[in-house]
Each structure stands twice: as structure tokens, then as C-alpha cells.
Short mmCIF file of C-alpha atoms in Angstrom, two decimals:
data_model
loop_
_atom_site.label_atom_id
_atom_site.label_comp_id
_atom_site.label_asym_id
_atom_site.label_seq_id
_atom_site.Cartn_x
_atom_site.Cartn_y
_atom_site.Cartn_z
CA MET O 1 0.70 -31.83 9.45
CA SER O 2 -2.16 -29.62 10.57
CA SER O 3 -5.58 -30.40 9.15
CA THR O 4 -9.19 -30.14 10.16
CA LYS O 5 -11.09 -33.21 11.37
CA SER O 6 -14.31 -31.73 10.03
CA GLN O 7 -16.40 -33.52 7.45
CA PHE O 8 -16.48 -30.27 5.44
CA PRO O 9 -13.93 -29.22 2.79
CA GLN O 10 -11.12 -27.05 4.13
CA VAL O 11 -10.60 -23.71 2.39
CA VAL O 12 -7.27 -22.09 3.25
CA ILE O 13 -6.84 -18.39 2.54
CA ILE O 14 -3.33 -16.89 2.58
CA GLY O 15 -3.60 -13.18 3.36
CA GLY O 16 -5.94 -11.00 5.40
CA GLY O 17 -6.16 -8.06 2.99
CA PHE O 18 -9.20 -6.87 1.06
CA ALA O 19 -9.25 -9.92 -1.22
CA GLY O 20 -8.77 -12.59 1.44
CA MET O 21 -11.36 -11.08 3.75
CA GLU O 22 -14.00 -11.05 1.01
CA VAL O 23 -13.49 -14.75 0.32
CA ALA O 24 -13.95 -15.56 4.01
CA LYS O 25 -17.08 -13.40 4.26
CA GLN O 26 -18.55 -15.01 1.15
CA LEU O 27 -18.11 -18.46 2.72
CA ALA O 28 -19.85 -17.56 6.00
CA ASP O 29 -22.50 -20.15 7.01
CA LYS O 30 -21.52 -22.37 4.07
CA PRO O 31 -20.65 -26.08 4.49
CA VAL O 32 -16.89 -25.46 4.46
CA ASP O 33 -14.21 -24.80 7.07
CA VAL O 34 -12.27 -21.58 6.46
CA LEU O 35 -8.72 -21.12 7.73
CA MET O 36 -7.01 -17.76 7.16
CA LEU O 37 -3.23 -17.42 7.47
CA ASP O 38 -1.38 -14.12 7.78
CA LYS O 39 1.89 -13.00 9.35
CA HIS O 40 -0.05 -10.20 11.13
CA ASN O 41 -3.21 -10.62 13.18
CA TYR O 42 -4.78 -7.49 11.72
CA HIS O 43 -6.15 -6.11 8.48
CA THR O 44 -4.47 -2.92 7.23
CA PHE O 45 -6.50 -0.22 5.51
CA GLN O 46 -3.75 0.66 3.06
CA PRO O 47 -5.34 3.77 1.46
CA LEU O 48 -4.66 5.72 4.67
CA LEU O 49 -1.08 4.53 5.24
CA TYR O 50 0.24 7.88 4.03
CA GLN O 51 -1.56 9.63 6.91
CA VAL O 52 0.17 7.30 9.36
CA ALA O 53 3.48 8.12 7.68
CA THR O 54 2.95 11.87 8.09
CA GLY O 55 1.67 11.63 11.68
CA SER O 56 -1.95 12.62 10.96
CA LEU O 57 -3.31 9.27 12.15
CA GLU O 58 -2.09 6.67 14.62
CA SER O 59 -1.46 3.23 13.17
CA GLU O 60 -4.09 1.51 15.34
CA SER O 61 -6.84 3.57 13.70
CA ILE O 62 -6.29 1.96 10.29
CA ALA O 63 -5.76 -1.60 11.58
CA PHE O 64 -8.42 -4.01 12.77
CA SER O 65 -8.17 -7.44 14.41
CA LEU O 66 -8.91 -10.24 11.95
CA ARG O 67 -10.14 -12.50 14.74
CA LYS O 68 -12.49 -9.80 16.02
CA ASN O 69 -13.80 -9.08 12.53
CA PHE O 70 -14.82 -12.73 12.05
CA ALA O 71 -15.79 -13.45 15.67
CA SER O 72 -19.38 -14.29 14.72
CA GLN O 73 -18.45 -16.53 11.79
CA LYS O 74 -18.54 -20.05 13.20
CA ASN O 75 -16.77 -21.76 10.30
CA PHE O 76 -13.78 -19.37 10.40
CA ARG O 77 -10.40 -19.85 12.08
CA PHE O 78 -7.31 -17.64 11.99
CA ARG O 79 -3.64 -18.47 12.52
CA ILE O 80 -0.59 -16.21 12.57
CA ALA O 81 1.82 -17.94 10.21
CA GLU O 82 4.63 -17.06 7.84
CA VAL O 83 3.90 -18.86 4.58
CA SER O 84 7.04 -19.89 2.72
CA GLY O 85 5.54 -22.02 -0.02
CA VAL O 86 2.83 -24.30 -1.34
CA ASN O 87 2.91 -27.90 -2.56
CA LEU O 88 0.30 -28.07 -5.30
CA GLU O 89 0.71 -31.84 -5.73
CA LYS O 90 0.21 -32.68 -2.05
CA ASN O 91 -2.37 -29.88 -1.46
CA THR O 92 -0.44 -28.39 1.43
CA VAL O 93 0.71 -24.94 2.52
CA ILE O 94 4.23 -24.78 4.01
CA THR O 95 4.45 -22.44 7.00
CA ASP O 96 6.74 -21.74 9.96
CA THR O 97 4.18 -23.50 12.18
CA GLY O 98 4.06 -26.65 10.06
CA ASP O 99 2.39 -27.89 6.88
CA ILE O 100 -1.34 -27.25 6.49
CA ALA O 101 -3.59 -29.37 4.26
CA TYR O 102 -6.30 -27.83 2.11
CA ASP O 103 -9.07 -28.87 -0.23
CA TYR O 104 -9.24 -25.40 -1.80
CA LEU O 105 -6.53 -22.77 -1.56
CA VAL O 106 -6.85 -19.02 -2.13
CA ILE O 107 -3.60 -17.07 -2.51
CA ALA O 108 -4.35 -13.44 -1.59
CA THR O 109 -0.83 -12.40 -0.60
CA GLY O 110 -1.02 -8.94 -2.19
CA SER O 111 1.97 -6.97 -3.40
CA THR O 112 5.14 -5.37 -2.14
CA THR O 113 7.37 -2.54 -3.35
CA ASN O 114 9.18 -3.17 -6.63
CA PHE O 115 12.67 -1.66 -6.77
CA PHE O 116 13.26 -3.23 -10.20
CA GLY O 117 16.37 -5.06 -9.03
CA ASN O 118 18.27 -1.96 -7.85
CA LYS O 119 19.73 -3.10 -4.52
CA GLU O 120 21.21 0.31 -3.68
CA ILE O 121 17.85 2.05 -4.02
CA GLU O 122 16.18 -0.80 -2.13
CA ARG O 123 18.58 -0.23 0.77
CA PHE O 124 18.29 3.54 1.04
CA ALA O 125 14.83 4.47 -0.30
CA MET O 126 11.77 4.16 1.95
CA PRO O 127 8.83 1.95 0.92
CA MET O 128 5.32 2.34 2.31
CA LYS O 129 3.25 -0.81 1.82
CA SER O 130 2.62 -1.80 5.46
CA ILE O 131 2.08 -0.22 8.87
CA PRO O 132 5.66 -0.98 10.05
CA GLU O 133 7.00 0.66 6.88
CA ALA O 134 4.72 3.68 7.32
CA LEU O 135 5.93 4.09 10.92
CA ASN O 136 9.57 3.79 9.81
CA LEU O 137 8.92 6.55 7.30
CA ARG O 138 7.24 8.72 9.94
CA TYR O 139 10.18 8.40 12.31
CA LEU O 140 12.69 9.08 9.53
CA ILE O 141 10.83 12.25 8.51
CA LEU O 142 10.63 13.52 12.09
CA GLN O 143 14.24 12.60 12.86
CA ASN O 144 15.44 14.48 9.80
CA LEU O 145 13.39 17.55 10.73
CA GLU O 146 15.01 17.42 14.16
CA GLU O 147 18.45 17.09 12.54
CA ALA O 148 17.73 20.04 10.24
CA SER O 149 16.85 22.23 13.23
CA LEU O 150 20.35 21.59 14.64
CA LYS O 151 22.14 22.74 11.48
CA THR O 152 23.19 26.36 11.08
CA THR O 153 23.35 26.98 7.33
CA LYS O 154 20.84 26.47 4.53
CA GLU O 155 23.28 24.15 2.74
CA GLU O 156 23.60 21.93 5.83
CA LYS O 157 19.81 21.79 6.26
CA GLU O 158 19.09 21.06 2.59
CA PRO O 159 19.51 17.23 2.53
CA TYR O 160 17.34 16.82 5.65
CA LEU O 161 14.57 19.08 4.30
CA SER O 162 14.44 17.74 0.73
CA PHE O 163 11.77 15.07 0.17
CA VAL O 164 11.76 13.15 -3.10
CA LEU O 165 8.76 10.96 -3.89
CA VAL O 166 9.41 8.57 -6.77
CA GLY O 167 6.20 7.49 -8.46
CA ALA O 168 3.34 9.87 -9.28
CA GLY O 169 0.50 7.40 -8.76
CA PRO O 170 -2.12 7.88 -6.02
CA THR O 171 0.33 6.99 -3.20
CA GLY O 172 2.98 9.44 -4.38
CA VAL O 173 0.49 12.21 -5.08
CA GLU O 174 -1.28 11.87 -1.74
CA LEU O 175 1.98 11.72 0.21
CA ALA O 176 3.39 14.70 -1.70
CA GLY O 177 0.27 16.69 -0.83
CA ALA O 178 0.50 15.68 2.83
CA LEU O 179 4.17 16.70 3.05
CA ALA O 180 3.41 20.01 1.33
CA GLU O 181 0.70 20.70 3.90
CA LEU O 182 3.12 19.81 6.70
CA ARG O 183 5.53 22.38 5.31
CA ASN O 184 2.90 25.04 4.64
CA HIS O 185 0.98 24.84 7.93
CA ILE O 186 2.98 22.95 10.56
CA LEU O 187 6.74 23.21 9.97
CA THR O 188 7.41 26.62 11.51
CA ARG O 189 5.00 25.97 14.40
CA ASP O 190 6.79 22.81 15.47
CA TYR O 191 10.26 23.94 14.38
CA PRO O 192 10.68 27.74 14.77
CA ASP O 193 14.33 27.37 13.71
CA LEU O 194 13.29 26.23 10.23
CA GLU O 195 11.87 28.20 7.32
CA LYS O 196 9.18 27.01 4.93
CA ASN O 197 11.16 27.84 1.82
CA HIS O 198 14.00 25.59 3.03
CA MET O 199 11.78 22.49 2.82
CA ARG O 200 11.40 21.14 -0.72
CA VAL O 201 8.97 18.45 -1.89
CA TYR O 202 9.63 16.79 -5.25
CA LEU O 203 7.31 14.38 -7.07
CA VAL O 204 9.17 12.39 -9.74
CA ASP O 205 7.96 10.00 -12.43
CA PHE O 206 9.32 8.66 -15.71
CA LEU O 207 5.79 8.93 -17.20
CA PRO O 208 4.57 12.20 -18.76
CA LYS O 209 1.65 12.70 -16.33
CA VAL O 210 0.73 12.41 -12.66
CA LEU O 211 -2.00 9.92 -11.72
CA GLY O 212 -1.37 7.90 -14.88
CA PRO O 213 -4.54 5.73 -14.70
CA PHE O 214 -6.79 8.78 -14.21
CA SER O 215 -8.35 10.89 -16.95
CA ASP O 216 -6.34 13.70 -18.53
CA GLN O 217 -8.70 16.14 -16.84
CA GLY O 218 -8.06 14.62 -13.42
CA SER O 219 -4.32 14.37 -14.01
CA LYS O 220 -4.00 18.02 -15.04
CA ALA O 221 -6.05 19.14 -12.04
CA ALA O 222 -3.91 17.07 -9.68
CA ARG O 223 -0.73 18.56 -11.08
CA LYS O 224 -2.10 22.09 -10.69
CA PHE O 225 -3.14 21.40 -7.09
CA LEU O 226 0.35 20.09 -6.33
CA THR O 227 2.24 22.97 -7.94
CA ASP O 228 -0.05 25.50 -6.22
CA MET O 229 0.92 23.88 -2.92
CA GLY O 230 4.61 24.23 -3.77
CA VAL O 231 5.38 20.66 -4.87
CA GLU O 232 7.98 20.49 -7.64
CA VAL O 233 6.71 18.00 -10.20
CA LEU O 234 9.39 16.36 -12.36
CA LEU O 235 7.95 14.21 -15.16
CA ASN O 236 9.64 12.17 -17.91
CA VAL O 237 12.50 11.71 -15.45
CA LYS O 238 14.08 8.34 -14.66
CA VAL O 239 15.96 7.62 -11.44
CA GLU O 240 19.49 6.35 -11.99
CA SER O 241 20.77 5.83 -8.44
CA TYR O 242 20.40 6.78 -4.78
CA ASP O 243 23.13 6.21 -2.21
CA GLY O 244 21.39 7.67 0.84
CA GLU O 245 22.88 11.12 0.20
CA VAL O 246 22.22 12.06 -3.44
CA ILE O 247 19.54 10.88 -5.85
CA LYS O 248 20.69 10.98 -9.47
CA PHE O 249 18.53 11.03 -12.57
CA GLU O 250 19.28 10.15 -16.17
CA GLY O 251 20.35 13.31 -17.92
CA GLY O 252 22.59 14.54 -15.12
CA LYS O 253 20.15 16.15 -12.66
CA SER O 254 20.68 15.30 -8.98
CA ILE O 255 19.20 16.26 -5.60
CA LYS O 256 20.89 16.09 -2.20
CA THR O 257 18.43 14.37 0.09
CA LYS O 258 18.12 12.07 3.07
CA ASN O 259 14.47 11.38 2.21
CA VAL O 260 13.60 9.30 -0.84
CA ILE O 261 10.20 7.62 -0.73
CA TRP O 262 9.66 4.91 -3.34
CA SER O 263 6.20 4.23 -4.76
CA ALA O 264 7.26 3.73 -8.38
CA GLY O 265 6.05 0.16 -8.70
CA VAL O 266 4.74 -2.97 -7.02
CA MET O 267 5.28 -6.68 -7.48
CA GLY O 268 3.24 -9.65 -6.37
CA VAL O 269 4.21 -11.63 -3.27
CA VAL O 270 4.29 -15.18 -4.64
CA PRO O 271 4.89 -18.20 -2.37
CA ASP O 272 7.46 -20.78 -3.46
CA GLY O 273 5.96 -23.69 -5.32
CA ILE O 274 4.25 -21.74 -8.09
CA GLY O 275 5.92 -22.69 -11.37
CA LYS O 276 7.80 -20.00 -13.30
CA ASP O 277 5.58 -20.72 -16.30
CA ASN O 278 2.69 -19.34 -14.23
CA ILE O 279 4.39 -16.03 -13.38
CA GLU O 280 3.54 -12.95 -15.42
CA ARG O 281 5.07 -9.48 -15.56
CA GLY O 282 5.19 -7.79 -12.17
CA ASN O 283 5.71 -11.18 -10.43
CA ARG O 284 2.01 -11.95 -10.59
CA ILE O 285 0.40 -15.36 -10.88
CA SER O 286 -1.30 -16.17 -14.18
CA VAL O 287 -4.95 -17.09 -13.62
CA ASP O 288 -7.90 -18.08 -15.78
CA THR O 289 -11.20 -16.23 -16.02
CA ILE O 290 -12.37 -17.46 -12.59
CA ASN O 291 -9.05 -16.55 -10.91
CA ARG O 292 -7.92 -20.16 -10.77
CA ILE O 293 -4.21 -20.79 -11.28
CA LYS O 294 -3.72 -22.22 -14.73
CA GLY O 295 -3.25 -25.96 -14.61
CA SER O 296 -4.93 -26.29 -11.21
CA GLU O 297 -8.44 -27.33 -10.24
CA ASN O 298 -8.54 -26.08 -6.65
CA VAL O 299 -6.05 -23.21 -6.23
CA PHE O 300 -7.05 -19.58 -6.75
CA ALA O 301 -5.01 -16.36 -6.82
CA ILE O 302 -6.82 -13.05 -6.34
CA GLY O 303 -6.09 -9.36 -5.88
CA ASP O 304 -2.71 -7.75 -6.49
CA VAL O 305 -0.90 -11.09 -6.81
CA ALA O 306 -3.12 -12.28 -9.70
CA ALA O 307 -2.77 -11.53 -13.41
CA MET O 308 -5.83 -12.31 -15.51
CA ILE O 309 -4.51 -11.75 -19.03
CA THR O 310 -7.30 -11.44 -21.61
CA ASP O 311 -7.98 -9.44 -24.77
CA GLU O 312 -9.82 -6.90 -22.60
CA THR O 313 -7.08 -6.80 -19.95
CA PRO O 314 -3.75 -7.49 -21.74
CA LYS O 315 -1.81 -6.25 -18.69
CA GLY O 316 -4.17 -7.74 -16.09
CA HIS O 317 -6.39 -5.73 -13.78
CA PRO O 318 -5.19 -2.67 -11.86
CA GLY O 319 -3.87 -3.24 -8.34
CA VAL O 320 -6.68 -1.44 -6.55
CA ALA O 321 -8.93 -2.41 -3.66
CA GLN O 322 -12.08 -2.77 -5.77
CA VAL O 323 -10.48 -5.42 -7.98
CA ALA O 324 -9.37 -7.37 -4.88
CA ILE O 325 -12.81 -7.08 -3.26
CA GLN O 326 -14.73 -8.17 -6.35
CA GLN O 327 -12.36 -11.06 -7.10
CA GLY O 328 -12.60 -12.19 -3.49
CA GLN O 329 -16.38 -12.19 -3.59
CA LEU O 330 -16.50 -14.18 -6.82
CA ALA O 331 -13.81 -16.64 -5.71
CA GLY O 332 -15.91 -17.51 -2.65
CA LYS O 333 -18.97 -18.07 -4.82
CA ASN O 334 -17.06 -20.16 -7.35
CA ILE O 335 -15.53 -22.39 -4.67
CA MET O 336 -19.05 -23.26 -3.52
CA ARG O 337 -20.11 -23.87 -7.12
CA LEU O 338 -17.18 -26.24 -7.63
CA ILE O 339 -18.07 -28.11 -4.45
CA LYS O 340 -21.68 -28.47 -5.63
CA GLY O 341 -20.67 -29.41 -9.17
CA GLU O 342 -22.27 -26.29 -10.64
CA PRO O 343 -20.82 -24.20 -13.50
CA THR O 344 -18.54 -21.37 -12.41
CA ILE O 345 -18.96 -17.66 -13.18
CA PRO O 346 -16.19 -15.77 -15.02
CA PHE O 347 -14.85 -12.60 -13.43
CA LYS O 348 -15.86 -9.26 -14.91
CA TYR O 349 -14.53 -6.15 -13.19
CA ASN O 350 -17.04 -3.42 -12.41
CA ASP O 351 -14.95 -0.25 -12.34
CA LYS O 352 -16.63 2.07 -9.85
CA GLY O 353 -14.16 4.87 -10.52
CA SER O 354 -11.05 6.30 -8.92
CA LEU O 355 -10.44 8.81 -6.15
CA ALA O 356 -7.28 10.56 -4.97
CA THR O 357 -6.80 13.37 -2.48
CA ILE O 358 -4.06 15.96 -2.72
CA GLY O 359 -4.77 17.75 0.54
CA ARG O 360 -7.18 20.01 2.32
CA ASN O 361 -10.26 20.65 0.11
CA LYS O 362 -8.47 19.13 -2.89
CA ALA O 363 -9.23 15.77 -4.48
CA ILE O 364 -9.78 14.13 -7.85
CA ALA O 365 -12.85 12.01 -8.65
CA ASP O 366 -13.07 10.00 -11.87
CA LEU O 367 -16.40 8.19 -11.53
CA GLY O 368 -17.08 6.74 -14.96
CA LYS O 369 -18.25 9.54 -17.24
CA ILE O 370 -18.54 11.89 -14.27
CA LYS O 371 -15.28 13.67 -13.52
CA PHE O 372 -14.77 16.51 -11.09
CA GLN O 373 -12.16 17.97 -8.78
CA GLY O 374 -11.89 20.13 -5.70
CA PHE O 375 -13.91 20.38 -2.48
CA PHE O 376 -16.86 18.12 -3.42
CA ALA O 377 -14.47 15.41 -4.66
CA TRP O 378 -12.60 15.76 -1.35
CA LEU O 379 -15.84 15.20 0.62
CA ILE O 380 -16.62 12.09 -1.44
CA TRP O 381 -13.07 10.80 -0.91
CA MET O 382 -13.44 11.22 2.88
CA PHE O 383 -16.88 9.57 2.95
CA VAL O 384 -15.81 6.55 0.87
CA HIS O 385 -12.69 5.94 2.95
CA LEU O 386 -14.50 6.44 6.25
CA VAL O 387 -17.27 3.93 5.50
CA SER O 388 -14.71 1.45 4.14
CA LEU O 389 -12.74 1.35 7.41
CA LEU O 390 -13.27 -1.71 9.59
CA GLY O 391 -14.60 -1.19 13.09
CA PHE O 392 -16.90 1.49 14.52
CA ARG O 393 -14.15 2.70 16.87
CA ASN O 394 -11.74 3.22 13.98
CA LYS O 395 -14.36 5.16 12.02
CA VAL O 396 -15.00 7.46 15.00
CA ILE O 397 -11.30 8.01 15.75
CA VAL O 398 -10.42 8.79 12.13
CA PHE O 399 -13.42 11.11 11.75
CA ILE O 400 -12.52 13.03 14.93
CA ASN O 401 -8.90 13.27 13.78
CA TRP O 402 -9.96 14.62 10.41
CA ILE O 403 -12.28 17.21 11.97
CA GLY O 404 -9.55 18.28 14.41
CA ASN O 405 -6.96 18.50 11.62
CA TYR O 406 -9.31 20.53 9.47
CA LEU O 407 -10.23 23.04 12.18
CA ALA O 408 -6.79 23.45 13.74
CA ASN O 409 -4.68 22.87 10.61
CA ASN O 410 -2.15 21.35 13.02
CA GLY O 411 -3.36 17.82 13.67
CA GLY O 412 -1.37 14.74 14.59
CA SER O 413 1.00 14.13 17.46
CA ARG O 414 4.24 13.58 15.49
CA LEU O 415 5.91 11.67 18.33
CA ILE O 416 9.15 9.76 17.86
CA ILE O 417 8.31 6.67 19.92
CA ARG O 418 11.29 4.74 18.59
CA ARG O 419 14.13 5.85 16.38
CA PHE O 420 14.41 4.53 12.85
CA LYS O 421 17.82 3.15 11.97
CA ARG O 422 18.74 1.20 8.88
CA GLU O 423 20.17 -2.24 9.49
CA GLU O 424 23.92 -2.44 9.16
CA LEU O 425 25.21 -4.19 6.06
CA PRO O 426 26.96 -7.50 6.79
CA LYS O 427 30.74 -7.15 6.70
CA LYS O 428 30.95 -9.26 3.54
CA ASP O 429 28.50 -6.94 1.74
CA LYS O 430 30.45 -3.89 2.95
CA GLN O 431 33.66 -5.32 1.55
CA LEU O 432 32.00 -6.11 -1.77
CA ALA O 433 30.51 -2.61 -1.92
CA LYS O 434 33.97 -1.15 -1.22
CA ALA O 435 35.55 -3.34 -3.89
CA ASP O 436 33.01 -2.09 -6.44
#
């Protein structure tokens, strides 16, 4: 078993996202030893994943080394490890590199795509919650554009040039806008054999509005921006099935497509060892008002994986970066208060507002009572995301890319470095699928 020989309490943080990083920063120079575990050695700036997926940004520009970020923090250590579970009785984390002991544990494992148990959709639809997934999506898009350019008739091109985005939240809206801009400004430059009107972008949701958490004013503006750009918005529509060739909806409508991108829901990534009684809707861990797992004295869950159910938040807090950041900051403070025997501070979310961009000069800003759309909202969106990026180099690279994209309207390299290919189904699964 791995453990520290230090005289100080060991705080183990699982996850190097927004939430986990804030805990570690809050514990800098405190009399504790901090050990962060993650299966990647970098932090991903998820709000810009869609630009990686559409080739506007390279993946390295939205990733930053966790070790480098905490290089000056003397009480911090990092280990690449795949966490499979936790033992709350023995105070250990179970990983592929061995068991790790802790005095305080912070589970900040985030969320993953929720396919709601539909294995067929899970196999054929494309998620976009990590850099590898965003790169897979990029290569699939580019490969299908290449395939379309080889076809001779409109009917043959149609499945390769139809893009269906399921889920009209910020991810779906931003990706739909980016794909519409690719069609409107880049498609015929890169692929003279293709025509703009052959490429279709659909945004689908079973809810009656786009950007559900936003104000009605912001939602209506977003929908208008999208339709003006040529995106076909289909609301109050529920997906029934997708077999890699045709996506079918309840009511009989269907679309032939090779490109279904799924952002219709997320679910928490919960390590084994957390009792089922502590799991809430969306596979999130039930926590008390200081983000401590109910029934535990020294284990916290924060960010997307946590569900703080109260009268004010009957469904928990939204899965956004600001919630993760604020919970991470408070968790760090409360751990020190527990160590010192001081009373803890309950979490209260300070909603700083919501931003979403639809494309060039188009964004939505809901900042409390102040709500506006268009060019100024787009500038604010760019500024907020730029200053939030880790690393001076990343900020410069992203800024230069954005300026170049804006001036040339043809940014990004759109290189197919490796081909995307779905893993083959095991023979047993193929036989079962055939039998069905």
C-alpha cells in the first residue's frame, strides 16, 4: 500500500478537472500533503472541446500539464492512476498502481456521456466529453467529408453530409453553430466537389427550447441565430434508435446520417465502493451541505459527480464549471477547518451567469438580471474563456487562432492524423445482435 511518511494528514484528490484543481490550490502551503490522481497527466479545458472537434483549435492548446501547473506547490504530488474504487472503511483508494491510503478524500471524477441505457446509440453515436473523444469526432467528420466528395449523386452524399446533434444545451448549440460555419464558409473551399446546400445540420432535443437553463430571451435569440445560419432545429422530438445509418425519432421521422453527435445528457463517474443508497439521479453521489458524502466524516464529492439535494436545489446544482470551482474552493477550506476542529461552512452557489456562443459575432449572455445577445456577448464569451485557460502559451495560441479564424474565415488545419474506426463487436455480441 502506498502512503506518505509525512507527519501531515494526507488529502487524496481523484480527478484533475476544475473541481479537483481548486481543492489542491486551496490547500497550498497548508499543513497537509496533497496527492492528486488522474488517468491523464493534463487538465482539459472542456468548454473549448467543440473547437477541437471541428478543427479550429489543436488539442494541445486546451490541455495543460497538471504537474507543471502545481510545480511551485511544495505539498503537492501527482500520479497517473486509473481509480477503480474506494474502501471507505479502510480509508484507501484502489488503483491500477496499488492501494493508496488517505486521511481525507475528495472525489472530483466529473461526468461522462449518458446514453440512458441504449447500447445501440452508445455504439454508433459520438460523445464529446474528453480530448480523445473530440479528436475521434474531428476525424470522423473529416473522413465523411472526404467520402462524400467521392460520391457522384446527391442521394449517395446525403448520409455523409448530414450532421445530427442530439441535445440542445450549450455543447449542442455551440457545435451546431461551428458545423454551420464550416458549411457556410469552408466546405466549398476545401471540397470543390461538394455544395453547401448538400450539407445539413440538425439540432434535436426532446425539450421545447434550445439552451434550456438559459432565459427565454436568450433561448429565443439562440434559436434565431441557429436558423439564420441554416441549422434545422427540431424540438419536442425524442430519439428512438440509431444504427449507424439511420436515426429514427418517435413519431416516424428519420434521417439518413453517418454523423450523430450525442450531448443529450451526462452521468457522474462514480468509483466502486460508494453505496447505492448514496447515489442520486444521474449517477451522482449524495452529499451534505459541505459536499461531504452522507454517512462519512472525511470523504467529499464535488463538481459534476456530486448531488447536493436541498429545498433550494431539489435536483442538485447544474453541471457547470463555476459550481465545480466554487465547491472545490470550499472543500479545501472545510478540510482545513475539520483538521483544526473548527466549524465548517455550508456551500452556497454564487451564480455568475451563463454564456454560450453560436458562431462568429453571435453569443448569448445571461448575467443575472442583465441579458443580451450578439457581438458584445460574443466578445465577453471570448474574454472569459481566454482568461480561464491555463498557461500563458495556451492563451496566446488560442488568441492567435481566433484572430486568424476571424480575419480569414478559414481557420484550422483539418488534418486527418489518424483514421477513426469503431472497434469491432466481439463475435458473441455480433451473434446476439443477429439473433435479435
